[in-house]
Amino acid sequence: MRPREQARADTIERIKGLAREQLHSVGPSELSLRGIARDLGLVSSAVYRYVESRDQLLTLLIADGYDRLGSAVEAAEAAVDRTDFRGRLLTAGRAIRAWAIDHPFEYALLFGSPVPGYAAPAEVTVPPAQRTPLVLVGLLVDAHAAGAVDVDRARPLDRSLRDDVGTVGLDLVLDVPAPVLATGVLVWIHLFGAVSFELFGHLHNVIDDKAGWFDHQLEVLADLLGLPPARRARGSRAARPAR
Amino acid sequence: MRPREQARADTIERIKGLAREQLHSVGPSELSLRGIARDLGLVSSAVYRYVESRDQLLTLLIADGYDRLGSAVEAAEAAVDRTDFRGRLLTAGRAIRAWAIDHPFEYALLFGSPVPGYAAPAEVTVPPAQRTPLVLVGLLVDAHAAGAVDVDRARPLDRSLRDDVGTVGLDLVLDVPAPVLATGVLVWIHLFGAVSFELFGHLHNVIDDKAGWFDHQLEVLADLLGLPPARRARGSRAARPAR
DNA sequence: TGTACATCAGTGAACGCGCGTTCACTGATGTAC
DNA sequence: TGTACATCAGTGAACGCGCGTTCACTGATGTAC
């Protein structure tokens, strides 16, 4: 990278960082380019050298956020024994929650209320957004291939849902039965729901041991798939045994 | 109600209505009192006769929203045969989803991202916020009393969670076993998560038959509690049998 | 039943602040011969 | 190796717009005797 290119990339990173900081105190639709320019020590119009508009900056932040979440989850899950499917699910789930707690405002940007009047361009946000669910899909495929999924336990699907879920499976060239894939989608939705519920404050005065509660839910979800009890991998943190 | 009182109450209702309309195009932190005054045909300072500040208006909207959701769910659930526990759960769940779809911006205000720098005063928002979960609790209590809950199916809880959930039970003077109550909380979280997931656009290009998918999830949750198959109540819409 | 007074709704001006975006420009940094 | 030129970063002024909140005020509506 040539020096000018490098400097340019650095400045864009600084802009994104300052924007992320702004999200601590204002909502996504109130991001202030003038504020960023001020923090950067530049005149307001200068930011337009780096960013087309406020909306484009939002798009950048969203794509970035999905990527950061995705790589955190991928890294955590990759460190688990490949045949310990329950452990892989628990670890992935905990990684999502940990990232959300570390980056609550970025999490809210990705999974909270949509910004009125703004729609992220799908081409640029969809691929990074798929990284995290793909970790779950990978786990499911491996577990099913190893016979570690209780196929009979999954509730059968109506026709229209079979088709919907089947399409997802086709796109990804999977040979996981549709009902199992559907349970996987349900698991993914629950992970998202549980993290949002906690982060958005709805667990206040209901449950204090939030980490324990999250783990409990993960175990229930793993049971739902019929994944066998986690094995204790050498050198890794002990996962609590199922039941 | 004396005429002046009445006129005052009417104006407050109009203000709340206009504020709710604003939420279609701007986020909650961008509600404009000046805009409301304009729509009302008043000078900007006049709104302060009715509302202390923008934050207080937000609080009003939130409390109102929980109340409106709560009474929709209560009304729907109350119309179901009291001994049809699965039917009661399905109906309550569908009522939540239906309300959310009819009032997406209000729903986002209640269950979406928190507004940075704003915290709703608990005294005024908590009671209305509890109405919907209390419908679920009531259902659970009745089902357990009737022996319609599969207690052994509920995953046992760790000590700290037993205590957490036990406290909730104590406050409400329930005699439902903690693990069952915990499954109830999980159900409530999943309902919230599933509605948000759909409403916030994360189901796009994954599942088309959104109503069918939501019902499927409700059935899985009912299975998790071990609720017996729904019975066909005379005159009410047929619920699909479980498995 | 009529009058005096209190209450309240709404006015209009002002304070002090913010924003996104465009435009013609200066001056430094890099590139090609 | 040195010079001419192109590229790019950053400037400063301007356009046109928005906001929440306070304050002293007018005038209508209600209340008490």
XYZ file of N, CA, C and O in Angstrom, chain B residues 11-138:
512
model
N -56.820 16.823 23.832
C -55.609 17.377 23.232
C -54.409 16.482 23.513
O -53.580 16.241 22.633
N -54.325 15.970 24.733
C -53.211 15.071 25.057
C -53.265 13.835 24.161
O -52.240 13.380 23.654
N -54.471 13.317 23.942
C -54.597 12.172 23.044
C -54.135 12.526 21.633
O -53.465 11.739 20.977
N -54.512 13.722 21.178
C -54.092 14.125 19.831
C -52.573 14.245 19.757
O -51.950 13.879 18.758
N -51.990 14.768 20.823
C -50.525 14.890 20.844
C -49.871 13.518 20.750
O -48.946 13.302 19.953
N -50.381 12.574 21.534
C -49.805 11.234 21.488
C -49.993 10.610 20.107
O -49.081 9.959 19.580
N -51.153 10.838 19.527
C -51.403 10.295 18.197
C -50.433 10.853 17.170
O -49.856 10.116 16.368
N -50.227 12.165 17.207
C -49.298 12.781 16.256
C -47.873 12.290 16.495
O -47.107 12.074 15.560
N -47.528 12.095 17.759
C -46.189 11.590 18.071
C -46.018 10.183 17.507
O -44.981 9.858 16.915
N -47.050 9.361 17.673
C -46.965 8.001 17.126
C -46.795 8.049 15.616
O -46.043 7.258 15.048
N -47.474 9.012 14.969
C -47.297 9.128 13.520
C -45.871 9.524 13.161
O -45.307 9.045 12.190
N -45.311 10.411 13.959
C -43.924 10.814 13.691
C -42.990 9.615 13.711
O -42.023 9.563 12.958
N -43.283 8.661 14.575
C -42.399 7.492 14.688
C -42.322 6.695 13.383
O -41.415 5.877 13.223
N -43.254 6.938 12.468
C -43.162 6.249 11.176
C -41.973 6.742 10.369
O -41.474 6.047 9.502
N -41.567 7.962 10.624
C -40.506 8.506 9.763
C -39.249 8.923 10.514
O -38.221 9.166 9.890
N -39.288 8.994 11.820
C -38.072 9.324 12.579
C -37.978 8.432 13.806
O -38.982 7.859 14.244
N -36.794 8.317 14.324
C -36.593 7.528 15.538
C -37.148 8.248 16.758
O -37.432 9.448 16.702
N -37.298 7.501 17.852
C -37.896 8.055 19.069
C -37.127 9.252 19.618
O -37.722 10.145 20.206
N -35.817 9.296 19.395
C -35.046 10.405 19.943
C -35.144 11.641 19.056
O -34.603 12.685 19.375
N -35.862 11.509 17.952
C -36.001 12.670 17.071
C -37.429 13.192 17.038
O -37.766 14.016 16.198
N -38.259 12.695 17.925
C -39.615 13.231 18.038
C -39.528 14.745 18.165
O -38.769 15.259 18.969
N -40.317 15.449 17.380
C -40.228 16.911 17.387
C -41.486 17.539 17.980
O -42.573 17.455 17.405
N -41.313 18.178 19.121
C -42.445 18.873 19.736
C -42.907 20.017 18.850
O -44.096 20.305 18.752
N -41.976 20.662 18.213
C -42.342 21.748 17.298
C -43.184 21.206 16.151
O -44.131 21.850 15.707
N -42.814 20.022 15.684
C -43.583 19.406 14.608
C -45.005 19.098 15.063
O -45.968 19.316 14.321
N -45.123 18.599 16.260
C -46.450 18.298 16.801
C -47.283 19.572 16.899
O -48.443 19.607 16.488
N -46.664 20.627 17.407
C -47.369 21.907 17.523
C -47.856 22.350 16.146
O -48.999 22.780 15.983
N -47.002 22.225 15.155
C -47.370 22.596 13.790
C -48.593 21.817 13.336
O -49.573 22.388 12.861
N -48.534 20.487 13.489
C -49.653 19.648 13.047
C -50.927 19.983 13.807
O -52.032 19.800 13.313
N -50.758 20.428 15.017
C -51.890 20.742 15.878
C -52.435 22.134 15.556
O -53.504 22.514 16.038
N -51.680 22.892 14.756
C -52.089 24.261 14.454
C -51.830 25.217 15.605
O -52.478 26.249 15.735
N -50.854 24.869 16.415
C -50.531 25.720 17.571
C -49.122 26.272 17.423
O -48.326 25.778 16.627
N -48.855 27.259 18.218
C -47.517 27.810 18.285
C -46.670 26.861 19.133
O -47.191 26.154 19.998
N -45.354 26.819 18.848
C -44.553 25.741 19.425
C -44.601 25.679 20.944
O -44.633 24.599 21.530
N -44.649 26.835 21.575
C -44.588 26.796 23.041
C -45.874 26.262 23.670
O -45.886 25.880 24.838
N -46.947 26.223 22.900
C -48.234 25.820 23.474
C -48.243 24.362 23.942
O -48.929 24.017 24.901
N -47.452 23.518 23.264
C -47.451 22.102 23.632
C -47.033 21.902 25.071
O -47.394 20.916 25.711
N -46.267 22.872 25.584
C -45.763 22.727 26.943
C -46.858 22.863 27.990
O -46.629 22.620 29.164
N -48.060 23.294 27.562
C -49.215 23.250 28.470
C -49.603 21.809 28.763
O -50.231 21.510 29.761
N -49.244 20.898 27.835
C -49.759 19.530 27.928
C -48.700 18.490 28.267
O -49.019 17.432 28.769
N -47.483 18.850 27.972
C -46.404 17.871 28.086
C -45.190 18.594 28.652
O -44.903 19.718 28.260
N -44.540 17.985 29.631
C -43.444 18.675 30.308
C -42.213 18.850 29.431
O -41.519 19.845 29.502
N -41.931 17.819 28.653
C -40.709 17.811 27.847
C -40.799 16.666 26.863
O -41.724 15.842 26.924
N -39.854 16.617 25.973
C -39.883 15.550 24.976
C -39.730 14.193 25.635
O -40.363 13.215 25.244
N -38.879 14.135 26.654
C -38.678 12.858 27.328
C -39.956 12.363 28.007
O -40.262 11.173 27.986
N -40.694 13.314 28.593
C -41.918 12.873 29.262
C -42.926 12.340 28.240
O -43.643 11.380 28.516
N -42.938 12.947 27.066
C -43.821 12.449 26.008
C -43.437 11.021 25.628
O -44.288 10.152 25.451
N -42.134 10.790 25.533
C -41.644 9.442 25.234
C -42.155 8.451 26.278
O -42.635 7.362 25.945
N -42.031 8.832 27.535
C -42.491 7.968 28.619
C -43.969 7.650 28.462
O -44.397 6.497 28.588
N -44.745 8.677 28.159
C -46.177 8.490 27.922
C -46.418 7.475 26.820
O -47.261 6.583 26.942
N -45.677 7.634 25.720
C -45.880 6.740 24.584
C -45.535 5.306 24.939
O -46.200 4.365 24.503
N -44.480 5.146 25.722
C -44.053 3.796 26.082
C -45.085 3.129 26.983
O -45.516 1.996 26.727
N -45.498 3.834 28.015
C -46.490 3.259 28.928
C -47.763 2.914 28.159
O -48.321 1.808 28.290
N -48.193 3.836 27.334
C -49.360 3.611 26.487
C -49.213 2.389 25.596
O -50.145 1.607 25.432
N -48.052 2.263 24.996
C -47.802 1.157 24.070
C -47.934 -0.182 24.787
O -48.620 -1.086 24.304
N -47.288 -0.300 25.937
C -47.390 -1.545 26.697
C -48.839 -1.837 27.047
O -49.291 -2.985 26.999
N -49.573 -0.781 27.375
C -50.974 -0.977 27.726
C -51.799 -1.457 26.547
O -52.640 -2.349 26.673
N -51.545 -0.827 25.406
C -52.306 -1.218 24.216
C -51.997 -2.648 23.802
O -52.907 -3.427 23.477
N -50.717 -2.999 23.816
C -50.337 -4.379 23.513
C -50.971 -5.327 24.527
O -51.587 -6.328 24.170
N -50.806 -4.976 25.800
C -51.337 -5.829 26.862
C -52.824 -6.083 26.709
O -53.279 -7.229 26.800
N -53.588 -5.038 26.413
C -55.028 -5.316 26.373
C -55.402 -6.093 25.121
O -56.328 -6.904 25.166
N -54.666 -5.904 24.032
C -54.934 -6.725 22.846
C -54.700 -8.203 23.168
O -55.520 -9.070 22.823
N -53.597 -8.483 23.834
C -53.270 -9.877 24.137
C -54.254 -10.452 25.151
O -54.769 -11.563 24.975
N -54.562 -9.676 26.176
C -55.522 -10.145 27.183
C -56.859 -10.494 26.540
O -57.432 -11.557 26.802
N -57.330 -9.585 25.690
C -58.638 -9.803 25.083
C -58.633 -11.061 24.224
O -59.550 -11.887 24.288
N -57.591 -11.230 23.419
C -57.534 -12.394 22.538
C -57.487 -13.684 23.358
O -58.235 -14.631 23.097
N -56.631 -13.686 24.360
C -56.441 -14.914 25.122
C -57.677 -15.259 25.941
O -58.005 -16.427 26.130
N -58.360 -14.230 26.404
C -59.533 -14.462 27.258
C -60.664 -15.155 26.495
O -61.534 -15.781 27.099
N -60.620 -15.042 25.166
C -61.716 -15.605 24.378
C -61.550 -17.107 24.138
O -62.422 -17.754 23.556
N -60.419 -17.673 24.580
C -60.173 -19.091 24.320
C -60.665 -19.927 25.500
O -60.546 -19.510 26.654
N -61.199 -21.083 25.198
C -61.592 -22.077 26.202
C -60.495 -22.206 27.256
O -59.352 -22.508 26.932
N -60.845 -21.987 28.514
C -59.850 -21.953 29.597
C -59.049 -23.241 29.749
O -57.954 -23.224 30.319
N -59.603 -24.352 29.315
C -58.882 -25.614 29.526
C -58.049 -26.005 28.315
O -57.370 -27.021 28.330
N -58.127 -25.194 27.265
C -57.331 -25.468 26.071
C -56.025 -24.693 26.159
O -55.875 -23.609 25.600
N -55.076 -25.246 26.879
C -53.865 -24.488 27.224
C -52.998 -24.207 26.011
O -52.457 -23.135 25.852
N -52.892 -25.190 25.143
C -52.117 -24.967 23.925
C -52.772 -23.877 23.082
O -52.100 -22.981 22.563
N -54.064 -23.948 23.007
C -54.799 -22.928 22.252
C -54.591 -21.550 22.854
O -54.432 -20.548 22.129
N -54.565 -21.481 24.166
C -54.348 -20.187 24.814
C -52.971 -19.643 24.481
O -52.810 -18.444 24.184
N -51.962 -20.516 24.500
C -50.607 -20.062 24.162
C -50.531 -19.600 22.708
O -49.984 -18.526 22.407
N -51.094 -20.397 21.817
C -51.053 -20.033 20.399
C -51.750 -18.703 20.159
O -51.261 -17.848 19.423
N -52.884 -18.537 20.794
C -53.668 -17.319 20.586
C -52.938 -16.095 21.143
O -52.882 -15.040 20.494
N -52.377 -16.247 22.317
C -51.639 -15.121 22.899
C -50.451 -14.757 22.008
O -50.207 -13.581 21.710
N -49.734 -15.769 21.558
C -48.575 -15.519 20.704
C -48.979 -14.814 19.418
O -48.369 -13.818 19.014
N -50.032 -15.326 18.804
C -50.486 -14.702 17.552
C -50.945 -13.275 17.789
O -50.783 -12.411 16.917
N -51.539 -13.035 18.936
C -52.013 -11.674 19.230
C -50.827 -10.716 19.364
O -50.886 -9.572 18.905
N -49.754 -11.190 19.958
C -48.548 -10.348 20.069
C -48.044 -10.005 18.668
O -47.796 -8.849 18.336
N -47.921 -11.049 17.844
C -47.409 -10.820 16.500
C -48.325 -9.895 15.705
O -47.865 -8.981 15.015
N -49.625 -10.119 15.833
C -50.573 -9.300 15.071
C -50.466 -7.837 15.490
O -50.438 -6.932 14.643
N -50.383 -7.599 16.785
C -50.274 -6.218 17.265
C -48.987 -5.585 16.746
O -48.974 -4.436 16.308
N -47.924 -6.348 16.796
C -46.628 -5.829 16.357
C -46.663 -5.460 14.877
O -46.129 -4.424 14.465
N -47.302 -6.296 14.073
C -47.369 -6.025 12.643
C -48.247 -4.804 12.375
O -47.967 -4.003 11.486
N -49.301 -4.658 13.177
C -50.172 -3.495 13.006
C -49.536 -2.205 13.517
O -49.909 -1.115 13.094
N -48.620 -2.317 14.455
C -48.008 -1.127 15.066
C -46.503 -1.280 15.133
O -45.924 -1.265 16.225
N -45.871 -1.397 13.957
C -44.441 -1.747 13.965
C -43.557 -0.725 14.666
O -42.584 -1.096 15.320
N -43.913 0.532 14.565
C -43.018 1.536 15.139
C -43.191 1.621 16.646
O -42.228 1.830 17.382
N -44.443 1.447 17.073
C -44.678 1.391 18.508
C -44.008 0.145 19.088
O -43.417 0.192 20.175
N -44.108 -0.962 18.369
C -43.447 -2.179 18.834
C -41.944 -1.951 18.979
O -41.337 -2.333 19.979
N -41.376 -1.288 17.973
C -39.932 -1.031 18.022
C -39.587 -0.120 19.200
O -38.527 -0.256 19.813
N -40.483 0.780 19.520
C -40.250 1.658 20.665
C -40.179 0.854 21.955
O -39.367 1.137 22.843
N -41.021 -0.176 22.056
C -41.061 -0.973 23.277
C -39.939 -2.002 23.314
O -39.303 -2.203 24.346
N -39.706 -2.672 22.182
C -38.821 -3.828 22.206
C -37.577 -3.681 21.346
O -36.774 -4.594 21.268
N -37.437 -2.544 20.680
C -36.240 -2.341 19.870
C -35.113 -1.738 20.683
O -35.095 -1.842 21.915
N -34.191 -1.091 19.977
C -33.030 -0.506 20.645
C -33.468 0.508 21.690
O -34.392 1.274 21.464
N -32.781 0.528 22.822
C -33.049 1.581 23.802
C -32.661 2.928 23.204
O -31.792 2.997 22.338
N -33.331 3.990 23.644
C -32.992 5.330 23.178
C -31.784 5.820 23.983
O -31.859 5.882 25.199
N -30.679 6.130 23.293
C -29.479 6.552 24.037
C -29.784 7.786 24.875
O -30.421 8.725 24.402
N -29.345 7.749 26.120
C -29.525 8.917 26.981
C -30.906 9.046 27.589
O -31.206 10.016 28.272
N -31.750 8.062 27.345
C -33.079 8.117 27.934
C -33.356 6.821 28.690
O -33.068 5.739 28.191
N -33.872 6.930 29.881
C -34.292 5.744 30.615
C -35.708 5.977 31.111
O -35.968 6.977 31.780
N -36.602 5.091 30.760
C -37.991 5.241 31.184
C -38.076 5.058 32.692
O -37.438 4.162 33.244
N -38.821 5.916 33.381
C -39.015 5.738 34.819
C -39.785 4.459 35.090
O -40.872 4.258 34.544
N -39.197 3.581 35.907
C -39.763 2.246 36.112
C -41.184 2.290 36.673
O -42.042 1.528 36.221
N -41.444 3.203 37.621
C -42.772 3.209 38.281
C -43.908 3.220 37.270
O -44.923 2.569 37.454
N -43.704 4.003 36.209
C -44.821 4.198 35.297
C -44.835 3.191 34.145
O -45.887 2.874 33.608
N -43.672 2.650 33.775
C -43.683 1.731 32.640
C -43.781 0.263 33.041
O -44.254 -0.554 32.252
N -43.312 -0.075 34.229
C -43.283 -1.494 34.578
C -44.671 -2.127 34.669
O -44.906 -3.184 34.067
N -45.625 -1.507 35.373
C -46.922 -2.188 35.467
C -47.566 -2.491 34.110
O -47.943 -3.647 33.881
N -47.650 -1.521 33.199
C -48.225 -1.904 31.899
C -47.374 -2.933 31.164
O -47.910 -3.784 30.448
N -46.046 -2.865 31.354
C -45.174 -3.810 30.645
C -45.413 -5.231 31.120
O -45.118 -6.185 30.399
N -45.949 -5.380 32.323
C -46.128 -6.738 32.851
C -47.405 -7.405 32.375
O -47.564 -8.616 32.531
N -48.288 -6.629 31.772
C -49.582 -7.223 31.426
C -49.445 -8.410 30.489
O -50.036 -9.468 30.721
N -48.627 -8.263 29.439
C -48.499 -9.366 28.489
C -47.828 -10.599 29.113
O -48.373 -11.694 29.027
N -46.671 -10.442 29.754
C -46.095 -11.636 30.376
C -47.032 -12.266 31.412
O -47.030 -13.481 31.573
N -47.846 -11.453 32.063
C -48.753 -12.035 33.066
C -49.819 -12.927 32.432
O -50.292 -13.872 33.063
N -50.153 -12.633 31.187
C -51.076 -13.525 30.492
C -50.445 -14.911 30.369
O -51.088 -15.938 30.630
N -49.160 -14.913 30.027
C -48.468 -16.192 29.892
C -48.348 -16.896 31.240
O -48.521 -18.114 31.337
N -48.043 -16.130 32.248
C -47.925 -16.728 33.573
C -49.255 -17.352 33.993
O -49.297 -18.490 34.485
N -50.340 -16.637 33.744
C -51.652 -17.151 34.117
C -51.940 -18.484 33.443
O -52.373 -19.455 34.085
